[in-house]
């Protein structure tokens, strides 16, 4: 599940580079970076090598997280989402500690706002459990499309909680996104599934997770945020293991290793992408995840998106891009 790595512009700048799996890179456009109009008489500049590397890393990260989602969908009929999340986080945790200490020093394991990290762990766990549960019954592409409403929830929550002004254009964008959601889930139709609501609620918790970054101490580094988000979610999901644990089949061990490797690689690559290139360049590439989810769903589950689902996904993308760019 994709999770954002760069915070909205309303969040303190020192902690703008973080989050978890995809439920989370879409609001990076909210950084509010100012763009200057290019004069016609200005020569066109060659693409900055750092920006090009950022684009490549973002594309690779999107693929990794899409593969991670596909593995989760394959595992959900047999294992509880809590068990999948626990193993997904506990397997790479030792490496995460080594990387965090190596990159940020011993101070990377020190937190100035432990209560906030605990709250963020709860929000991330809730978002991931709901999303993985939805994957059990929904086509991979449809679940992925519904999660892309995170930017819409961020806009609404920012207006309600922080009294941020919303212009007419933002309201139009939100209405388009809402119409896209209704087009996908089609409430009242014979094809409607209650499971379609799970990715939406997951997106809501993901938006809360992003906005909670406002309360993180600005002295904490990106490595501290990643480490604590990973460790708290592993700890919280671990509390459920006595109730939901199912012995892992030998043939599934490589799948749990795969979801840990691809999930961690996706997080790392996307984080570095935002470090190397502006959010306005790399953030839109996150929507390529819909293409990969569609392809993986077709290859492994013979899932072919219906016309209504494709139309709804397009409306959500247009709404998200419009609202975030404003």
Coordinates of C-alpha atoms in Angstrom, one line a residue:
X1 CA 0.0 0.0 0.0
X2 CA 1.4 3.3 -1.0
X3 CA 2.1 5.8 1.7
X4 CA 3.3 9.4 1.3
X5 CA 6.9 10.3 2.0
X6 CA 6.7 14.1 1.7
X7 CA 4.3 16.1 3.8
X8 CA 1.8 18.8 2.9
X9 CA 3.0 22.4 2.9
X10 CA 1.2 23.0 6.1
X11 CA 3.5 20.6 7.9
X12 CA 6.8 21.8 9.5
X13 CA 9.5 21.7 6.8
X14 CA 12.2 19.8 8.7
X15 CA 10.0 16.6 8.7
X16 CA 8.6 16.7 5.2
X17 CA 10.3 13.6 3.9
X18 CA 8.5 10.6 5.4
X19 CA 6.0 7.8 5.6
X20 CA 5.3 4.2 4.9
X21 CA 4.0 2.0 2.0
X22 CA 1.9 3.7 -0.6
X23 CA -1.2 4.6 1.5
X24 CA 0.8 7.2 1.9
X25 CA 3.4 9.7 -1.7
X26 CA 0.4 11.2 -3.2
X27 CA 0.1 14.3 -1.0
X28 CA 3.7 15.2 -1.8
X29 CA 2.3 17.7 -4.3
X30 CA 1.0 19.7 -1.4
X31 CA 4.5 21.1 -0.7
X32 CA 3.3 24.2 -2.5
X33 CA 6.6 24.7 -4.4
X34 CA 6.4 27.9 -6.4
X35 CA 6.8 27.6 -10.1
X36 CA 8.0 30.4 -12.3
X37 CA 6.8 30.8 -15.9
X38 CA 9.4 30.0 -18.5
X39 CA 10.0 32.9 -20.8
X40 CA 9.8 32.1 -24.5
X41 CA 13.3 33.5 -25.1
X42 CA 14.9 31.3 -22.4
X43 CA 16.9 28.4 -23.8
X44 CA 15.6 25.0 -22.8
X45 CA 17.7 23.4 -20.1
X46 CA 18.9 19.8 -20.2
X47 CA 17.3 17.5 -17.7
X48 CA 19.2 17.6 -14.4
X49 CA 20.9 14.2 -13.9
X50 CA 19.7 14.2 -10.3
X51 CA 16.1 14.7 -11.5
X52 CA 16.5 12.0 -14.0
X53 CA 17.8 9.6 -11.3
X54 CA 14.8 10.7 -9.1
X55 CA 12.4 9.8 -11.9
X56 CA 14.0 6.4 -12.3
X57 CA 13.9 5.7 -8.6
X58 CA 10.2 6.8 -8.4
X59 CA 9.3 4.5 -11.3
X60 CA 11.1 1.6 -9.7
X61 CA 9.6 2.3 -6.3
X62 CA 6.1 2.4 -7.7
X63 CA 6.7 -1.0 -9.3
X64 CA 8.0 -2.5 -6.1
X65 CA 5.0 -1.3 -4.1
X66 CA 2.6 -2.6 -6.7
X67 CA 4.3 -6.0 -6.5
X68 CA 4.1 -5.8 -2.7
X69 CA 0.3 -5.2 -3.0
X70 CA -0.1 -8.1 -5.3
X71 CA 1.7 -10.4 -2.9
X72 CA -0.5 -9.2 -0.1
X73 CA -3.6 -10.0 -2.2
X74 CA -2.3 -13.5 -2.8
X75 CA -1.7 -14.1 1.0
X76 CA -4.9 -12.6 2.4
X77 CA -7.1 -15.6 1.8
X78 CA -4.8 -17.7 4.0
X79 CA -3.4 -15.3 6.6
X80 CA -4.7 -12.5 8.7
X81 CA -3.8 -8.9 7.6
X82 CA -2.3 -8.5 11.0
X83 CA 0.1 -11.4 10.4
X84 CA 1.0 -10.1 7.0
X85 CA 1.8 -6.7 8.3
X86 CA 3.7 -8.1 11.3
X87 CA 6.0 -10.2 9.2
X88 CA 6.3 -7.5 6.5
X89 CA 7.7 -5.1 9.2
X90 CA 9.6 -7.5 11.5
X91 CA 11.7 -9.1 8.7
X92 CA 13.4 -5.9 7.5
X93 CA 13.5 -4.3 11.0
X94 CA 17.1 -5.2 11.9
X95 CA 18.3 -3.9 8.6
X96 CA 16.2 -0.7 9.1
X97 CA 18.0 -0.1 12.4
X98 CA 21.4 -0.6 10.9
X99 CA 20.6 1.7 8.0
X100 CA 19.1 4.4 10.3
X101 CA 22.1 4.4 12.6
X102 CA 24.5 4.3 9.7
X103 CA 22.8 7.2 8.0
X104 CA 21.7 9.3 10.9
X105 CA 24.0 8.2 13.7
X106 CA 23.0 7.1 17.1
X107 CA 20.6 10.0 17.4
X108 CA 18.4 8.3 14.7
X109 CA 17.0 5.9 17.4
X110 CA 16.1 8.8 19.7
X111 CA 12.6 10.3 19.5
X112 CA 11.5 13.7 20.9
X113 CA 7.8 12.8 20.4
X114 CA 7.2 9.2 21.2
X115 CA 3.5 9.6 21.8
X116 CA 3.0 11.0 18.3
X117 CA 5.0 8.0 16.8
X118 CA 2.7 5.7 18.7
X119 CA -0.4 7.4 17.4
X120 CA 1.0 7.3 13.9
X121 CA 1.7 3.5 14.3
X122 CA -2.0 3.0 15.2
X123 CA -3.1 5.0 12.2
X124 CA -0.8 3.2 9.8
X125 CA -1.8 -0.2 11.1
X126 CA -5.5 0.7 10.8
X127 CA -5.0 1.9 7.2
X128 CA -2.9 -1.2 6.2
X129 CA -5.3 -3.7 7.8
X130 CA -8.3 -2.2 6.1
X131 CA -6.6 -2.1 2.7
X132 CA -5.3 -5.7 2.9
X133 CA -8.8 -6.8 4.0
X134 CA -10.3 -5.1 1.0
X135 CA -7.7 -6.7 -1.3
X136 CA -9.2 -10.1 -0.3
X137 CA -12.4 -9.4 -2.2
X138 CA -11.7 -6.6 -4.6
X139 CA -9.8 -6.5 -7.9
X140 CA -6.3 -5.2 -7.3
X141 CA -6.7 -2.3 -9.7
X142 CA -10.0 -1.2 -8.1
X143 CA -8.6 -1.3 -4.6
X144 CA -5.6 0.7 -5.7
X145 CA -7.8 3.3 -7.4
X146 CA -9.9 3.9 -4.3
X147 CA -6.9 4.4 -2.2
X148 CA -5.9 7.3 -4.4
X149 CA -8.5 9.5 -2.8
X150 CA -6.0 10.2 0.0
X151 CA -5.3 13.7 -1.3
X152 CA -9.0 14.4 -1.4
X153 CA -9.4 13.5 2.3
X154 CA -6.3 15.6 3.1
X155 CA -7.9 18.6 1.6
X156 CA -11.2 18.1 3.5
X157 CA -9.5 17.4 6.8
X158 CA -7.2 20.4 6.4
X159 CA -10.3 22.6 5.9
X160 CA -12.2 21.1 8.9
X161 CA -9.4 20.6 11.4
X162 CA -7.1 23.5 10.5
X163 CA -9.6 26.0 9.0
X164 CA -7.6 26.1 5.8
X165 CA -9.4 28.0 3.0
X166 CA -10.9 26.1 0.1
X167 CA -11.5 27.9 -3.1
X168 CA -14.1 27.1 -5.8
X169 CA -11.6 25.1 -7.8
X170 CA -10.8 22.8 -4.9
X171 CA -14.5 22.1 -4.3
X172 CA -15.0 21.3 -8.0
X173 CA -12.0 18.9 -7.8
X174 CA -13.4 17.2 -4.7
X175 CA -16.8 16.8 -6.4
X176 CA -15.1 15.2 -9.4
X177 CA -13.2 12.8 -7.2
X178 CA -16.3 11.9 -5.2
X179 CA -18.1 11.2 -8.5
X180 CA -15.2 9.0 -9.5
X181 CA -15.6 7.0 -6.2
X182 CA -19.3 6.5 -6.8
X183 CA -18.6 5.5 -10.4
X184 CA -16.3 2.7 -9.2
X185 CA -18.2 1.3 -6.2
X186 CA -21.7 2.0 -7.8
X187 CA -23.8 1.9 -4.6
X188 CA -27.2 0.3 -5.1
X189 CA -26.1 -1.7 -8.1
X190 CA -26.1 -5.5 -8.1
X191 CA -22.3 -5.4 -8.4
X192 CA -21.8 -3.3 -5.2
X193 CA -19.6 -4.8 -2.5
X194 CA -19.2 -3.6 1.0
X195 CA -15.6 -4.4 0.7
X196 CA -15.3 -1.4 -1.6
X197 CA -15.7 0.8 1.4
X198 CA -12.6 -0.6 3.1
X199 CA -10.0 1.1 0.8
X200 CA -11.9 4.4 1.3
X201 CA -11.7 4.1 5.1
X202 CA -8.1 3.1 4.7
X203 CA -7.5 6.3 2.7
X204 CA -9.1 8.3 5.5
X205 CA -6.7 6.9 8.1
X206 CA -3.8 7.4 5.7
X207 CA -4.8 11.1 5.4
X208 CA -4.8 11.4 9.2
X209 CA -1.4 9.8 9.3
X210 CA 0.0 12.4 6.9
X211 CA -1.5 15.3 8.8
X212 CA -0.2 14.0 12.1
X213 CA 3.3 14.9 10.8
X214 CA 2.5 18.5 12.0
X215 CA 3.1 17.3 15.6
X216 CA 6.4 15.6 15.0
X217 CA 9.4 17.3 16.6
X218 CA 11.3 19.1 13.8
X219 CA 14.6 17.9 15.3
X220 CA 13.8 14.3 14.2
X221 CA 15.3 13.0 10.9
X222 CA 13.7 11.1 8.1
X223 CA 15.5 8.0 9.4
X224 CA 13.9 8.4 12.8
X225 CA 10.4 8.7 11.2
X226 CA 10.9 5.6 9.1
X227 CA 12.4 3.5 11.9
X228 CA 9.6 4.4 14.4
X229 CA 6.8 3.9 11.9
X230 CA 8.2 0.5 11.0
X231 CA 8.9 -0.6 14.6
X232 CA 5.6 0.7 16.1
X233 CA 3.5 -1.0 13.5
X234 CA 5.5 -4.2 14.0
X235 CA 4.9 -4.0 17.8
X236 CA 1.2 -3.2 17.5
X237 CA 0.5 -5.9 15.0
X238 CA 2.6 -8.3 17.1
X239 CA 0.1 -7.9 19.9
X240 CA -2.5 -9.6 17.8
X241 CA -0.3 -12.6 16.9
X242 CA -1.6 -14.9 19.8
X243 CA -5.1 -14.5 18.3
X244 CA -4.6 -14.6 14.6
X245 CA -1.3 -16.5 14.0
X246 CA -1.3 -19.2 11.4
X247 CA 1.8 -21.4 10.8
X248 CA 3.5 -20.2 7.7
X249 CA 3.5 -22.8 5.0
X250 CA 7.0 -23.6 3.5
X251 CA 5.9 -22.5 0.1
X252 CA 4.7 -19.1 1.4
X253 CA 7.9 -18.2 3.2
X254 CA 9.4 -16.7 0.0
X255 CA 6.2 -14.6 -0.4
X256 CA 6.6 -13.1 3.0
X257 CA 10.2 -12.4 2.3
X258 CA 9.2 -10.9 -1.0
X259 CA 6.6 -8.5 0.5
X260 CA 9.2 -7.4 3.0
X261 CA 11.9 -6.9 0.4
X262 CA 9.6 -5.2 -2.2
X263 CA 7.8 -3.1 0.4
X264 CA 11.1 -1.8 2.0
X265 CA 12.7 -1.3 -1.4
X266 CA 9.7 0.7 -2.6
X267 CA 9.7 2.9 0.4
X268 CA 13.5 3.6 0.1
X269 CA 13.4 4.3 -3.6
X270 CA 10.5 6.7 -3.4
X271 CA 12.0 8.5 -0.4
X272 CA 15.3 9.0 -2.4
X273 CA 13.3 10.1 -5.4
X274 CA 11.8 13.0 -3.5
X275 CA 15.3 13.9 -2.3
X276 CA 16.7 14.0 -5.8
X277 CA 13.9 15.7 -7.7
X278 CA 11.1 18.2 -7.1
X279 CA 7.8 16.8 -6.0
X280 CA 6.1 18.3 -9.0
X281 CA 8.2 16.0 -11.2
X282 CA 8.1 12.7 -9.4
X283 CA 4.8 12.7 -7.5
X284 CA 2.6 12.3 -10.6
X285 CA 4.5 9.2 -11.4
X286 CA 2.8 7.5 -8.4
X287 CA -0.3 7.1 -10.5
X288 CA 1.5 4.7 -12.7
X289 CA 0.8 2.3 -9.9
X290 CA -2.7 1.9 -11.3
X291 CA -1.2 0.6 -14.6
X292 CA 1.0 -1.9 -12.8
X293 CA -1.9 -3.0 -10.5
X294 CA -4.1 -3.5 -13.5
X295 CA -1.4 -5.5 -15.3
X296 CA -0.7 -7.7 -12.2
X297 CA -4.4 -8.3 -11.6
X298 CA -4.8 -9.4 -15.2
X299 CA -1.7 -11.7 -15.2
X300 CA -2.4 -13.5 -11.9
X301 CA -6.2 -13.3 -11.3
X302 CA -7.5 -12.7 -14.8
X303 CA -9.0 -9.4 -13.6
X304 CA -10.1 -7.1 -16.4
X305 CA -11.3 -3.6 -15.2
X306 CA -14.8 -2.6 -16.4
X307 CA -15.4 0.6 -18.2
X308 CA -17.0 2.2 -15.1
X309 CA -13.9 1.4 -13.0
X310 CA -11.6 2.9 -15.6
X311 CA -13.7 6.0 -15.8
X312 CA -13.9 6.4 -12.1
X313 CA -10.1 5.9 -11.7
X314 CA -9.5 8.6 -14.3
X315 CA -11.8 11.0 -12.4
X316 CA -10.0 10.3 -9.2
X317 CA -6.6 10.9 -10.8
X318 CA -7.8 14.2 -12.3
X319 CA -9.3 15.3 -9.0
X320 CA -6.2 14.4 -7.0
X321 CA -3.8 16.1 -9.4
X322 CA -6.0 19.3 -9.5
X323 CA -6.5 19.6 -5.8
X324 CA -2.9 18.9 -4.9
X325 CA -1.4 21.2 -7.4
X326 CA -3.5 24.0 -6.0

